[in-house]
CSV table of N, CA and C and ligand atoms in Angstrom, one decimal:
chain,number,residue,atom,x,y,z
C,747,MET,N,120.5,20.0,-29.5
C,747,MET,CA,120.7,18.8,-28.6
C,747,MET,C,119.8,18.6,-27.6
C,748,PRO,N,119.2,17.4,-27.3
C,748,PRO,CA,118.4,17.1,-26.2
C,748,PRO,C,119.3,17.4,-24.8
C,749,TYR,N,118.4,17.6,-23.9
C,749,TYR,CA,119.1,17.8,-22.5
C,749,TYR,C,119.0,16.5,-21.8
C,750,THR,N,120.0,15.9,-21.2
C,750,THR,CA,120.2,14.8,-20.8
C,750,THR,C,120.0,14.5,-19.3
C,751,LEU,N,119.9,13.6,-18.6
C,751,LEU,CA,119.9,13.4,-17.2
C,751,LEU,C,121.5,13.8,-16.8
C,752,ASP,N,122.4,13.4,-17.4
C,752,ASP,CA,123.6,13.8,-16.9
C,752,ASP,C,124.0,15.3,-16.8
C,753,GLN,N,123.4,16.0,-17.8
C,753,GLN,CA,123.4,17.4,-17.9
C,753,GLN,C,122.7,18.1,-16.8
C,754,PHE,N,121.5,17.5,-16.6
C,754,PHE,CA,120.6,17.9,-15.7
C,754,PHE,C,121.4,17.8,-14.3
C,755,CYS,N,122.1,16.7,-13.9
C,755,CYS,CA,122.6,16.4,-12.5
C,755,CYS,C,123.9,17.3,-12.2
C,756,THR,N,124.7,17.4,-13.5
C,756,THR,CA,125.8,18.5,-13.3
C,756,THR,C,125.3,19.8,-13.1
C,757,GLU,N,124.0,20.3,-13.7
C,757,GLU,CA,123.8,21.6,-13.6
C,757,GLU,C,123.1,21.7,-11.9
C,758,ILE,N,122.6,20.6,-11.3
C,758,ILE,CA,122.0,20.9,-10.1
C,758,ILE,C,123.1,20.9,-9.0
C,759,ARG,N,124.3,20.1,-9.3
C,759,ARG,CA,125.2,20.0,-8.4
C,759,ARG,C,125.8,21.6,-8.3
C,760,GLY,N,126.1,22.2,-9.5
C,760,GLY,CA,126.6,23.6,-9.6
C,760,GLY,C,125.5,24.6,-8.9
C,761,LEU,N,124.5,24.5,-9.2
C,761,LEU,CA,123.5,25.4,-8.5
C,761,LEU,C,123.4,25.2,-7.1
C,762,LEU,N,123.6,24.1,-6.6
C,762,LEU,CA,123.4,23.8,-5.1
C,762,LEU,C,124.7,24.4,-4.5
C,763,LYS,N,125.7,24.6,-5.1
C,763,LYS,CA,127.0,24.7,-4.5
C,763,LYS,C,127.2,26.4,-4.6
C,764,THR,N,126.5,27.0,-5.6
C,764,THR,CA,126.8,28.3,-5.8
C,764,THR,C,125.7,29.5,-5.5
C,765,GLU,N,124.5,28.9,-5.6
C,765,GLU,CA,123.3,29.8,-5.5
C,765,GLU,C,122.6,29.6,-4.1
C,766,PRO,N,121.8,30.9,-3.7
C,766,PRO,CA,121.0,30.6,-2.4
C,766,PRO,C,119.9,29.7,-2.9
C,767,LEU,N,119.5,28.9,-1.7
C,767,LEU,CA,118.3,27.8,-2.2
C,767,LEU,C,117.2,28.1,-3.1
C,768,SER,N,116.7,29.3,-2.6
C,768,SER,CA,115.5,29.7,-3.3
C,768,SER,C,115.7,29.9,-4.9
C,769,ASN,N,117.0,30.5,-5.3
C,769,ASN,CA,117.3,30.6,-6.7
C,769,ASN,C,117.5,29.2,-7.3
C,770,ALA,N,118.2,28.5,-6.6
C,770,ALA,CA,118.6,27.2,-7.0
C,770,ALA,C,117.4,26.2,-7.4
C,771,LEU,N,116.4,26.4,-6.5
C,771,LEU,CA,115.3,25.6,-6.7
C,771,LEU,C,114.4,25.9,-8.0
C,772,GLY,N,114.3,27.2,-8.3
C,772,GLY,CA,113.7,27.8,-9.6
C,772,GLY,C,114.4,27.2,-10.5
C,773,HIS,N,115.9,27.3,-10.6
C,773,HIS,CA,116.5,27.0,-11.8
C,773,HIS,C,116.4,25.4,-12.0
C,774,ILE,N,116.5,24.7,-10.8
C,774,ILE,CA,116.3,23.2,-11.1
C,774,ILE,C,114.9,22.9,-11.6
C,775,ALA,N,114.0,23.6,-11.0
C,775,ALA,CA,112.6,23.2,-11.4
C,775,ALA,C,112.5,23.5,-13.2
C,776,ASP,N,113.1,24.5,-13.5
C,776,ASP,CA,113.2,24.8,-15.0
C,776,ASP,C,114.1,23.8,-15.7
C,777,GLY,N,115.1,23.2,-15.2
C,777,GLY,CA,116.1,22.4,-15.7
C,777,GLY,C,115.2,21.0,-16.0
C,778,LEU,N,114.5,20.6,-14.8
C,778,LEU,CA,113.5,19.3,-14.8
C,778,LEU,C,112.7,19.4,-15.9
C,779,GLY,N,111.9,20.8,-16.2
C,779,GLY,CA,111.1,20.9,-17.4
C,779,GLY,C,111.6,20.4,-18.7
C,780,ARG,N,113.1,21.1,-19.0
C,780,ARG,CA,113.8,20.7,-20.2
C,780,ARG,C,113.9,19.2,-20.3
C,781,LEU,N,114.5,18.7,-19.0
C,781,LEU,CA,114.6,17.2,-19.1
C,781,LEU,C,113.3,16.4,-19.5
C,782,LEU,N,112.2,16.7,-18.9
C,782,LEU,CA,111.0,16.1,-19.0
C,782,LEU,C,110.4,16.2,-20.6
C,783,SER,N,110.8,17.3,-21.1
C,783,SER,CA,110.6,17.5,-22.5
C,783,SER,C,111.4,16.9,-23.8
C,784,ASN,N,112.4,16.0,-23.1
C,784,ASN,CA,113.2,15.2,-24.0
C,784,ASN,C,112.7,13.9,-24.1
C,785,PRO,N,111.9,13.5,-25.0
C,785,PRO,CA,111.4,12.2,-25.1
C,785,PRO,C,112.3,10.9,-25.1
C,786,GLY,N,113.7,11.1,-25.5
C,786,GLY,CA,114.6,10.1,-25.3
C,786,GLY,C,114.7,9.9,-23.7
C,787,PHE,N,114.8,10.8,-23.1
C,787,PHE,CA,114.9,10.7,-21.5
C,787,PHE,C,113.7,10.0,-20.8
C,788,VAL,N,112.5,10.3,-21.4
C,788,VAL,CA,111.3,9.7,-21.0
C,788,VAL,C,111.4,8.2,-21.2
C,789,ALA,N,111.6,7.9,-22.5
C,789,ALA,CA,111.6,6.5,-23.0
C,789,ALA,C,112.7,5.6,-22.3
C,790,GLU,N,113.8,6.1,-22.0
C,790,GLU,CA,114.8,5.3,-21.3
C,790,GLU,C,114.5,5.2,-19.8
C,791,THR,N,113.6,6.0,-19.3
C,791,THR,CA,113.3,6.0,-17.7
C,791,THR,C,112.3,5.2,-17.3
C,792,PHE,N,111.1,5.2,-18.3
C,792,PHE,CA,109.9,4.6,-18.1
C,792,PHE,C,109.3,3.6,-19.3
C,793,SER,N,108.5,2.8,-18.8
C,793,SER,CA,107.9,2.0,-19.8
C,793,SER,C,106.6,1.5,-19.5
C,794,ASP,N,105.7,1.3,-20.5
C,794,ASP,CA,104.2,0.9,-20.1
C,794,ASP,C,104.1,-0.3,-19.1
C,795,ASP,N,105.1,-1.1,-19.1
C,795,ASP,CA,104.8,-2.4,-18.4
C,795,ASP,C,105.4,-2.3,-16.9
C,796,MET,N,106.1,-0.9,-16.6
C,796,MET,CA,106.7,-0.6,-15.2
C,796,MET,C,105.6,-0.7,-14.1
C,797,PRO,N,105.8,-1.6,-13.2
C,797,PRO,CA,104.9,-1.4,-12.0
C,797,PRO,C,105.1,0.1,-11.1
C,798,PRO,N,104.0,0.1,-10.4
C,798,PRO,CA,104.1,1.3,-9.6
C,798,PRO,C,105.4,1.1,-8.6
C,799,GLY,N,106.0,2.2,-8.2
C,799,GLY,CA,107.1,2.2,-7.3
C,799,GLY,C,108.1,3.3,-7.7
C,800,ARG,N,109.2,3.3,-7.1
C,800,ARG,CA,110.1,4.3,-7.5
C,800,ARG,C,111.6,3.8,-7.5
C,801,ARG,N,112.2,4.5,-8.4
C,801,ARG,CA,113.6,4.1,-8.6
C,801,ARG,C,114.6,5.2,-8.5
C,802,ILE,N,115.9,4.9,-8.0
C,802,ILE,CA,116.7,6.1,-7.8
C,802,ILE,C,117.6,6.1,-9.2
C,803,LEU,N,117.4,7.5,-9.7
C,803,LEU,CA,118.2,7.6,-11.1
C,803,LEU,C,119.6,8.1,-10.9
C,804,HIS,N,119.6,9.1,-9.6
C,804,HIS,CA,121.0,9.5,-9.4
C,804,HIS,C,121.0,10.0,-8.1
C,805,HIS,N,122.1,9.7,-7.3
C,805,HIS,CA,122.2,10.5,-6.0
C,805,HIS,C,123.7,11.0,-6.0
C,806,ASP,N,123.8,12.3,-5.6
C,806,ASP,CA,125.0,13.0,-5.6
C,806,ASP,C,125.6,13.0,-4.3
C,807,PRO,N,126.7,12.4,-4.1
C,807,PRO,CA,127.4,12.1,-2.7
C,807,PRO,C,127.8,13.4,-2.1
C,808,GLU,N,128.1,14.4,-3.0
C,808,GLU,CA,128.6,15.5,-2.7
C,808,GLU,C,127.6,16.5,-1.9
C,809,THR,N,126.5,16.8,-2.5
C,809,THR,CA,125.5,17.8,-2.4
C,809,THR,C,124.4,16.9,-1.9
C,810,ASP,N,124.3,15.7,-1.9
C,810,ASP,CA,123.3,14.7,-1.4
C,810,ASP,C,121.9,14.8,-2.1
C,811,PHE,N,121.7,15.4,-3.1
C,811,PHE,CA,120.3,15.5,-4.0
C,811,PHE,C,120.2,14.0,-4.5
C,812,TYR,N,118.9,13.7,-4.7
C,812,TYR,CA,118.6,12.5,-5.3
C,812,TYR,C,117.6,13.0,-6.5
C,813,VAL,N,117.7,12.1,-7.7
C,813,VAL,CA,116.8,12.1,-8.6
C,813,VAL,C,116.0,10.9,-8.8
C,814,LEU,N,114.6,11.0,-8.6
C,814,LEU,CA,114.0,9.8,-8.5
C,814,LEU,C,112.9,9.7,-9.5
C,815,ALA,N,112.7,8.4,-9.9
C,815,ALA,CA,111.6,8.2,-11.0
C,815,ALA,C,110.4,7.4,-10.3
C,816,HIS,N,109.3,7.9,-10.3
C,816,HIS,CA,108.1,7.3,-9.7
C,816,HIS,C,107.1,6.8,-10.7
C,817,VAL,N,106.6,5.7,-10.6
C,817,VAL,CA,105.5,5.3,-11.3
C,817,VAL,C,104.2,5.4,-10.4
C,818,GLN,N,103.3,6.2,-10.5
C,818,GLN,CA,102.2,6.4,-9.5
C,818,GLN,C,101.0,5.7,-9.9
C,819,GLU,N,100.4,4.8,-9.0
C,819,GLU,CA,99.1,4.1,-9.3
C,819,GLU,C,98.1,5.2,-9.6
C,820,GLY,N,97.0,4.9,-10.4
C,820,GLY,CA,95.9,5.5,-10.6
C,820,GLY,C,94.9,5.4,-9.6
C,821,ASN,N,93.9,6.4,-9.3
C,821,ASN,CA,92.9,6.3,-8.3
C,821,ASN,C,93.7,6.3,-6.9
C,822,LYS,N,94.4,7.1,-6.8
C,822,LYS,CA,95.2,7.0,-5.4
C,822,LYS,C,95.5,8.5,-4.9
C,823,THR,N,95.0,8.8,-3.8
C,823,THR,CA,95.2,10.3,-3.1
C,823,THR,C,96.2,10.0,-1.9
C,824,GLY,N,97.4,10.9,-1.9
C,824,GLY,CA,98.5,10.6,-1.0
C,824,GLY,C,97.8,11.6,0.2
C,825,LYS,N,98.5,11.5,1.5
C,825,LYS,CA,98.5,12.3,2.4
C,825,LYS,C,99.1,13.5,2.8
C,826,PRO,N,98.8,14.6,3.1
C,826,PRO,CA,99.6,15.7,3.5
C,826,PRO,C,100.8,15.4,4.1
C,827,HIS,N,102.0,16.2,3.7
C,827,HIS,CA,103.3,15.9,4.4
C,827,HIS,C,104.1,17.3,3.9
C,828,SER,N,105.2,17.2,4.7
C,828,SER,CA,106.3,18.3,4.3
C,828,SER,C,107.5,17.6,4.0
C,829,HIS,N,108.4,18.2,3.5
C,829,HIS,CA,110.0,17.6,3.5
C,829,HIS,C,110.7,18.2,4.7
C,830,GLY,N,110.3,18.5,5.7
C,830,GLY,CA,111.0,18.9,6.8
C,830,GLY,C,112.0,20.0,6.5
C,831,SER,N,113.2,20.1,6.9
C,831,SER,CA,114.3,21.0,6.4
C,831,SER,C,114.8,20.9,4.9
C,832,SER,N,114.3,19.7,4.3
C,832,SER,CA,114.8,19.8,3.0
C,832,SER,C,113.9,20.3,2.0
C,833,TRP,N,113.9,19.7,0.5
C,833,TRP,CA,113.0,20.3,-0.4
C,833,TRP,C,112.7,19.1,-1.4
C,834,ALA,N,111.9,19.5,-2.1
C,834,ALA,CA,111.5,18.7,-3.3
C,834,ALA,C,111.0,19.4,-4.4
C,835,ILE,N,111.1,18.8,-5.7
C,835,ILE,CA,110.7,19.4,-7.0
C,835,ILE,C,110.1,18.3,-7.6
C,836,TYR,N,108.9,18.3,-7.9
C,836,TYR,CA,108.0,17.4,-8.7
C,836,TYR,C,107.9,17.9,-10.1
C,837,GLY,N,107.9,16.7,-11.1
C,837,GLY,CA,107.7,17.2,-12.5
C,837,GLY,C,107.2,15.9,-13.1
C,838,ASN,N,106.1,16.1,-14.1
C,838,ASN,CA,105.5,14.7,-14.6
C,838,ASN,C,106.0,14.6,-16.1
C,839,ALA,N,106.2,13.3,-16.3
C,839,ALA,CA,106.4,12.9,-17.7
C,839,ALA,C,105.3,12.3,-18.3
C,840,ARG,N,104.3,11.9,-17.7
C,840,ARG,CA,102.9,11.4,-18.2
C,840,ARG,C,102.0,11.6,-17.3
C,841,GLU,N,100.7,12.0,-18.0
C,841,GLU,CA,99.7,12.1,-17.1
C,841,GLU,C,99.6,13.4,-15.9
C,842,TYR,N,98.5,13.3,-15.0
C,842,TYR,CA,98.8,14.5,-14.2
C,842,TYR,C,98.9,14.1,-12.7
C,843,THR,N,99.5,15.2,-12.1
C,843,THR,CA,99.4,15.1,-10.6
C,843,THR,C,98.5,16.3,-10.0
C,844,GLU,N,97.4,15.7,-9.3
C,844,GLU,CA,96.6,16.9,-8.7
C,844,GLU,C,97.2,17.3,-7.5
C,845,MET,N,97.8,18.6,-7.2
C,845,MET,CA,98.4,19.0,-6.1
C,845,MET,C,97.6,19.8,-5.3
C,846,THR,N,97.8,19.7,-4.0
C,846,THR,CA,97.1,20.5,-3.0
C,846,THR,C,98.1,21.0,-1.9
C,847,GLU,N,98.2,22.4,-1.8
C,847,GLU,CA,99.3,22.9,-0.7
C,847,GLU,C,98.4,23.4,0.4
C,848,TRP,N,98.8,23.0,1.6
C,848,TRP,CA,98.0,23.3,2.8
C,848,TRP,C,98.8,24.1,3.7
C,849,ARG,N,97.9,24.7,4.8
C,849,ARG,CA,98.6,25.5,5.6
C,849,ARG,C,98.0,25.2,7.0
C,850,ARG,N,99.0,25.1,7.9
C,850,ARG,CA,98.4,24.7,9.4
C,850,ARG,C,97.8,26.0,10.2
C,851,THR,N,96.6,25.9,10.7
C,851,THR,CA,95.9,26.9,11.0
C,851,THR,C,95.9,26.9,12.8
C,852,ASN,N,96.6,25.8,13.4
C,852,ASN,CA,96.7,25.8,14.8
C,852,ASN,C,98.2,25.9,15.2
C,853,PRO,N,98.3,26.3,16.3
C,853,PRO,CA,99.6,26.5,17.0
C,853,PRO,C,100.5,25.1,16.9
C,854,GLU,N,101.8,25.2,16.6
C,854,GLU,CA,102.8,24.2,16.7
C,854,GLU,C,102.6,23.4,17.9
C,855,SER,N,102.3,24.2,19.0
C,855,SER,CA,102.5,23.6,20.2
C,855,SER,C,101.3,22.7,20.4
C,856,GLU,N,100.4,22.7,19.6
C,856,GLU,CA,99.2,21.7,19.8
C,856,GLU,C,99.5,20.3,19.2
C,857,GLN,N,99.4,19.3,19.8
C,857,GLN,CA,99.8,18.0,19.3
C,857,GLN,C,99.2,17.5,17.8
C,858,HIS,N,98.0,17.9,17.7
C,858,HIS,CA,97.5,17.7,16.3
C,858,HIS,C,97.4,18.9,15.4
C,859,ALA,N,97.4,18.6,14.1
C,859,ALA,CA,97.5,19.6,13.2
C,859,ALA,C,96.0,19.8,12.8
C,860,VAL,N,95.7,21.1,12.3
C,860,VAL,CA,94.5,21.5,11.9
C,860,VAL,C,95.0,22.0,10.3
C,861,LEU,N,94.6,21.4,9.2
C,861,LEU,CA,95.1,22.0,7.9
C,861,LEU,C,94.0,22.6,7.0
C,862,GLN,N,94.5,23.8,6.3
C,862,GLN,CA,93.5,24.4,5.4
C,862,GLN,C,94.1,24.4,3.9
C,863,PRO,N,93.3,23.9,2.9
C,863,PRO,CA,94.0,23.9,1.7
C,863,PRO,C,94.2,25.5,1.2
C,864,VAL,N,95.3,25.9,0.7
C,864,VAL,CA,95.4,27.0,0.3
C,864,VAL,C,95.6,27.2,-1.5
C,865,SER,N,96.1,26.0,-2.1
C,865,SER,CA,96.0,26.2,-3.3
C,865,SER,C,95.9,24.7,-4.2
C,866,LYS,N,95.1,24.6,-5.1
C,866,LYS,CA,95.1,23.4,-5.8
C,866,LYS,C,95.3,23.5,-7.3
C,867,TYR,N,96.2,22.7,-7.8
C,867,TYR,CA,96.4,22.8,-9.2
C,867,TYR,C,97.0,21.5,-9.7
C,868,ARG,N,97.1,21.4,-11.0
C,868,ARG,CA,97.6,20.1,-11.8
C,868,ARG,C,99.0,20.4,-12.3
C,869,LEU,N,99.6,19.3,-12.1
C,869,LEU,CA,101.0,19.3,-13.0
C,869,LEU,C,100.9,18.4,-14.0
C,870,GLY,N,100.8,18.9,-15.1
C,870,GLY,CA,100.9,18.0,-16.5
C,870,GLY,C,102.0,17.7,-17.0
C,871,PRO,N,102.1,16.8,-18.1
C,871,PRO,CA,103.5,16.7,-18.7
C,871,PRO,C,104.3,17.7,-18.8
C,872,GLY,N,105.6,17.7,-18.5
C,872,GLY,CA,106.4,18.8,-18.7
C,872,GLY,C,106.3,20.0,-17.6
C,873,GLU,N,105.5,19.8,-16.8
C,873,GLU,CA,105.2,20.9,-15.7
C,873,GLU,C,105.9,20.5,-14.5
C,874,THR,N,106.6,21.4,-13.8
C,874,THR,CA,107.3,21.2,-12.6
C,874,THR,C,106.9,22.1,-11.5
C,875,LYS,N,107.3,21.9,-10.1
C,875,LYS,CA,107.1,22.9,-9.2
C,875,LYS,C,107.9,22.5,-8.2
C,876,ALA,N,108.5,23.4,-7.5
C,876,ALA,CA,109.5,23.3,-6.4
C,876,ALA,C,108.8,23.5,-5.0
C,877,TYR,N,109.1,22.7,-4.0
C,877,TYR,CA,108.5,22.9,-2.8
C,877,TYR,C,109.5,23.1,-1.7
C,878,GLY,N,109.7,24.3,-1.0
C,878,GLY,CA,110.8,24.4,-0.3
C,878,GLY,C,110.3,23.9,1.2
C,879,PRO,N,111.6,24.1,2.0
C,879,PRO,CA,111.3,23.5,3.5
C,879,PRO,C,110.2,23.7,4.0
C,880,GLY,N,109.5,22.9,4.7
C,880,GLY,CA,108.1,23.0,5.4
C,880,GLY,C,107.0,23.1,4.7
C,881,VAL,N,106.9,23.2,3.5
C,881,VAL,CA,105.7,23.3,2.9
C,881,VAL,C,104.9,21.9,2.8
C,882,ILE,N,103.6,22.1,3.4
C,882,ILE,CA,102.8,21.1,3.3
C,882,ILE,C,102.0,20.7,2.1
C,883,HIS,N,101.9,19.6,1.5
C,883,HIS,CA,101.4,19.6,0.2
C,883,HIS,C,100.9,18.0,0.3
C,884,SER,N,99.8,17.6,-0.7
C,884,SER,CA,99.6,16.3,-0.9
C,884,SER,C,99.2,16.2,-2.5
C,885,THR,N,99.4,14.8,-2.8
C,885,THR,CA,99.3,14.5,-4.3
C,885,THR,C,98.2,13.5,-4.5
C,886,ALA,N,97.5,13.5,-5.6
C,886,ALA,CA,96.4,12.7,-6.1
C,886,ALA,C,96.7,12.3,-7.5
C,887,HIS,N,96.4,10.9,-7.9
C,887,HIS,CA,96.6,10.6,-9.2
C,887,HIS,C,95.3,9.9,-9.7
C,888,ARG,N,94.7,10.5,-10.6
C,888,ARG,CA,93.4,9.8,-11.1
C,888,ARG,C,93.8,8.6,-12.1
C,889,LYS,N,94.8,8.8,-12.8
C,889,LYS,CA,95.3,7.9,-13.7
C,889,LYS,C,96.8,7.5,-13.3
C,890,LYS,N,97.3,6.5,-13.7
C,890,LYS,CA,98.7,6.1,-13.6
C,890,LYS,C,99.5,7.2,-14.1
C,891,ALA,N,100.7,7.5,-13.5
C,891,ALA,CA,101.3,8.7,-13.9
C,891,ALA,C,102.7,8.3,-13.7
C,892,TRP,N,103.6,9.0,-14.5
C,892,TRP,CA,104.9,9.0,-14.4
C,892,TRP,C,105.6,10.3,-14.0
C,893,VAL,N,106.2,10.4,-12.8
C,893,VAL,CA,106.8,11.4,-12.3
C,893,VAL,C,108.1,11.4,-11.8
C,894,ILE,N,108.9,12.5,-12.0
C,894,ILE,CA,110.3,12.7,-11.6
C,894,ILE,C,110.3,13.7,-10.3
C,895,ARG,N,111.1,13.1,-9.4
C,895,ARG,CA,110.9,13.9,-8.0
C,895,ARG,C,112.6,14.2,-7.9
C,896,VAL,N,112.9,15.4,-7.5
C,896,VAL,CA,114.3,15.9,-7.2
C,896,VAL,C,114.1,16.0,-5.8
C,897,THR,N,115.0,15.6,-4.9
C,897,THR,CA,114.8,15.8,-3.5
C,897,THR,C,116.4,16.3,-3.0
C,898,GLY,N,116.1,17.0,-1.9
C,898,GLY,CA,117.4,17.7,-1.2
C,898,GLY,C,118.4,16.6,-0.7
C,899,THR,N,117.8,15.6,0.0
C,899,THR,CA,118.3,14.4,0.6
C,899,THR,C,117.4,13.3,0.6
C,900,ASP,N,117.9,12.1,1.5
C,900,ASP,CA,117.0,11.0,1.6
C,900,ASP,C,115.7,11.4,2.5
C,901,LEU,N,114.6,11.9,1.9
C,901,LEU,CA,113.6,12.2,2.9
C,901,LEU,C,113.2,11.3,3.7
C,902,ASP,N,113.4,10.0,3.6
C,902,ASP,CA,112.7,9.0,4.4
C,902,ASP,C,113.5,8.9,5.9
C,903,VAL,N,114.5,9.4,5.9
C,903,VAL,CA,115.3,9.5,7.1
C,903,VAL,C,115.2,10.8,7.8
C,904,LEU,N,114.5,11.7,7.3
C,904,LEU,CA,114.4,13.0,7.7
C,904,LEU,C,112.9,13.4,8.5
C,905,PRO,N,113.3,14.1,9.9
C,905,PRO,CA,112.2,14.2,10.5
C,905,PRO,C,111.3,15.3,9.9
C,906,ARG,N,110.0,14.9,9.6
C,906,ARG,CA,109.1,15.8,8.8
C,906,ARG,C,107.7,15.6,9.1
C,907,TYR,N,107.0,16.4,8.6
C,907,TYR,CA,105.5,16.3,8.9
C,907,TYR,C,104.7,15.3,7.9
C,908,HIS,N,104.1,14.3,8.6
C,908,HIS,CA,103.1,13.5,7.9
C,908,HIS,C,101.7,13.5,8.5
C,909,PHE,N,100.7,13.7,7.6
C,909,PHE,CA,99.2,13.5,8.5
C,909,PHE,C,99.1,12.5,9.2
C,910,GLY,N,98.6,12.9,10.5
C,910,GLY,CA,98.3,11.7,11.4
C,910,GLY,C,96.9,11.6,11.7
C,911,LYS,N,96.6,10.3,12.5
C,911,LYS,CA,95.0,10.1,12.7
C,911,LYS,C,94.3,11.2,13.4
C,912,HIS,N,95.1,12.0,14.3
C,912,HIS,CA,94.4,12.8,15.1
C,912,HIS,C,94.4,14.3,14.3
C,913,ASP,N,95.0,14.4,12.8
C,913,ASP,CA,95.0,15.6,12.5
C,913,ASP,C,93.6,15.9,11.7
C,914,ARG,N,93.4,17.1,11.4
C,914,ARG,CA,92.0,17.3,10.9
C,914,ARG,C,92.2,18.2,9.4
C,915,LEU,N,91.4,17.9,8.5
C,915,LEU,CA,91.5,18.8,7.2
C,915,LEU,C,90.2,19.8,7.2
C,916,LEU,N,90.4,21.0,6.9
C,916,LEU,CA,89.4,21.9,6.7
C,916,LEU,C,88.8,22.0,5.3
C,917,ALA,N,87.7,22.3,4.9
C,917,ALA,CA,87.4,22.5,3.7
C,917,ALA,C,88.1,23.9,3.1
C,918,GLN,N,88.1,23.9,1.8
C,918,GLN,CA,88.7,25.2,1.1
C,918,GLN,C,88.1,26.3,1.6
C,919,ALA,N,88.9,27.2,2.0
C,919,ALA,CA,88.5,28.6,2.4
C,919,ALA,C,87.6,29.3,1.4
G,988,LIG,FE1,106.2,15.6,-1.3
């Protein structure tokens, strides 16, 4: 039997209520991988003519997690950001996300941030990755990509890091 969005959401709710966050995130990332490998889920969630943007597939009022479907435009590079005190799990349904994780090299007390890349990798179809609280990362898409993101809360209203005009990026160490 294919693994469905409903099963995935039920599983996330159970994990968030019973497991320490770091365990739960690993299991949710595995579950997202199973969901993305169900062609029926991908077909009912995305279509070729869908414009870039995001849709909420599910919000759980009890634990506050969201499952979001993103159509990412090609030839676009996102700015470094964190998810503040919350978390997110990224997984691809079609094409690749180029991920970079960053480390801040200067003290938090300084107003601007200096960021150094610590790892770069690709998330391809069926691949997922969890980002815990405070992890700074950025995404880039060479081609139009279909992405599912699970977030711990509505990240848009959360205080969190966004790359600003006074911040600086260092070359790879
Ligand atoms: Fe993110």
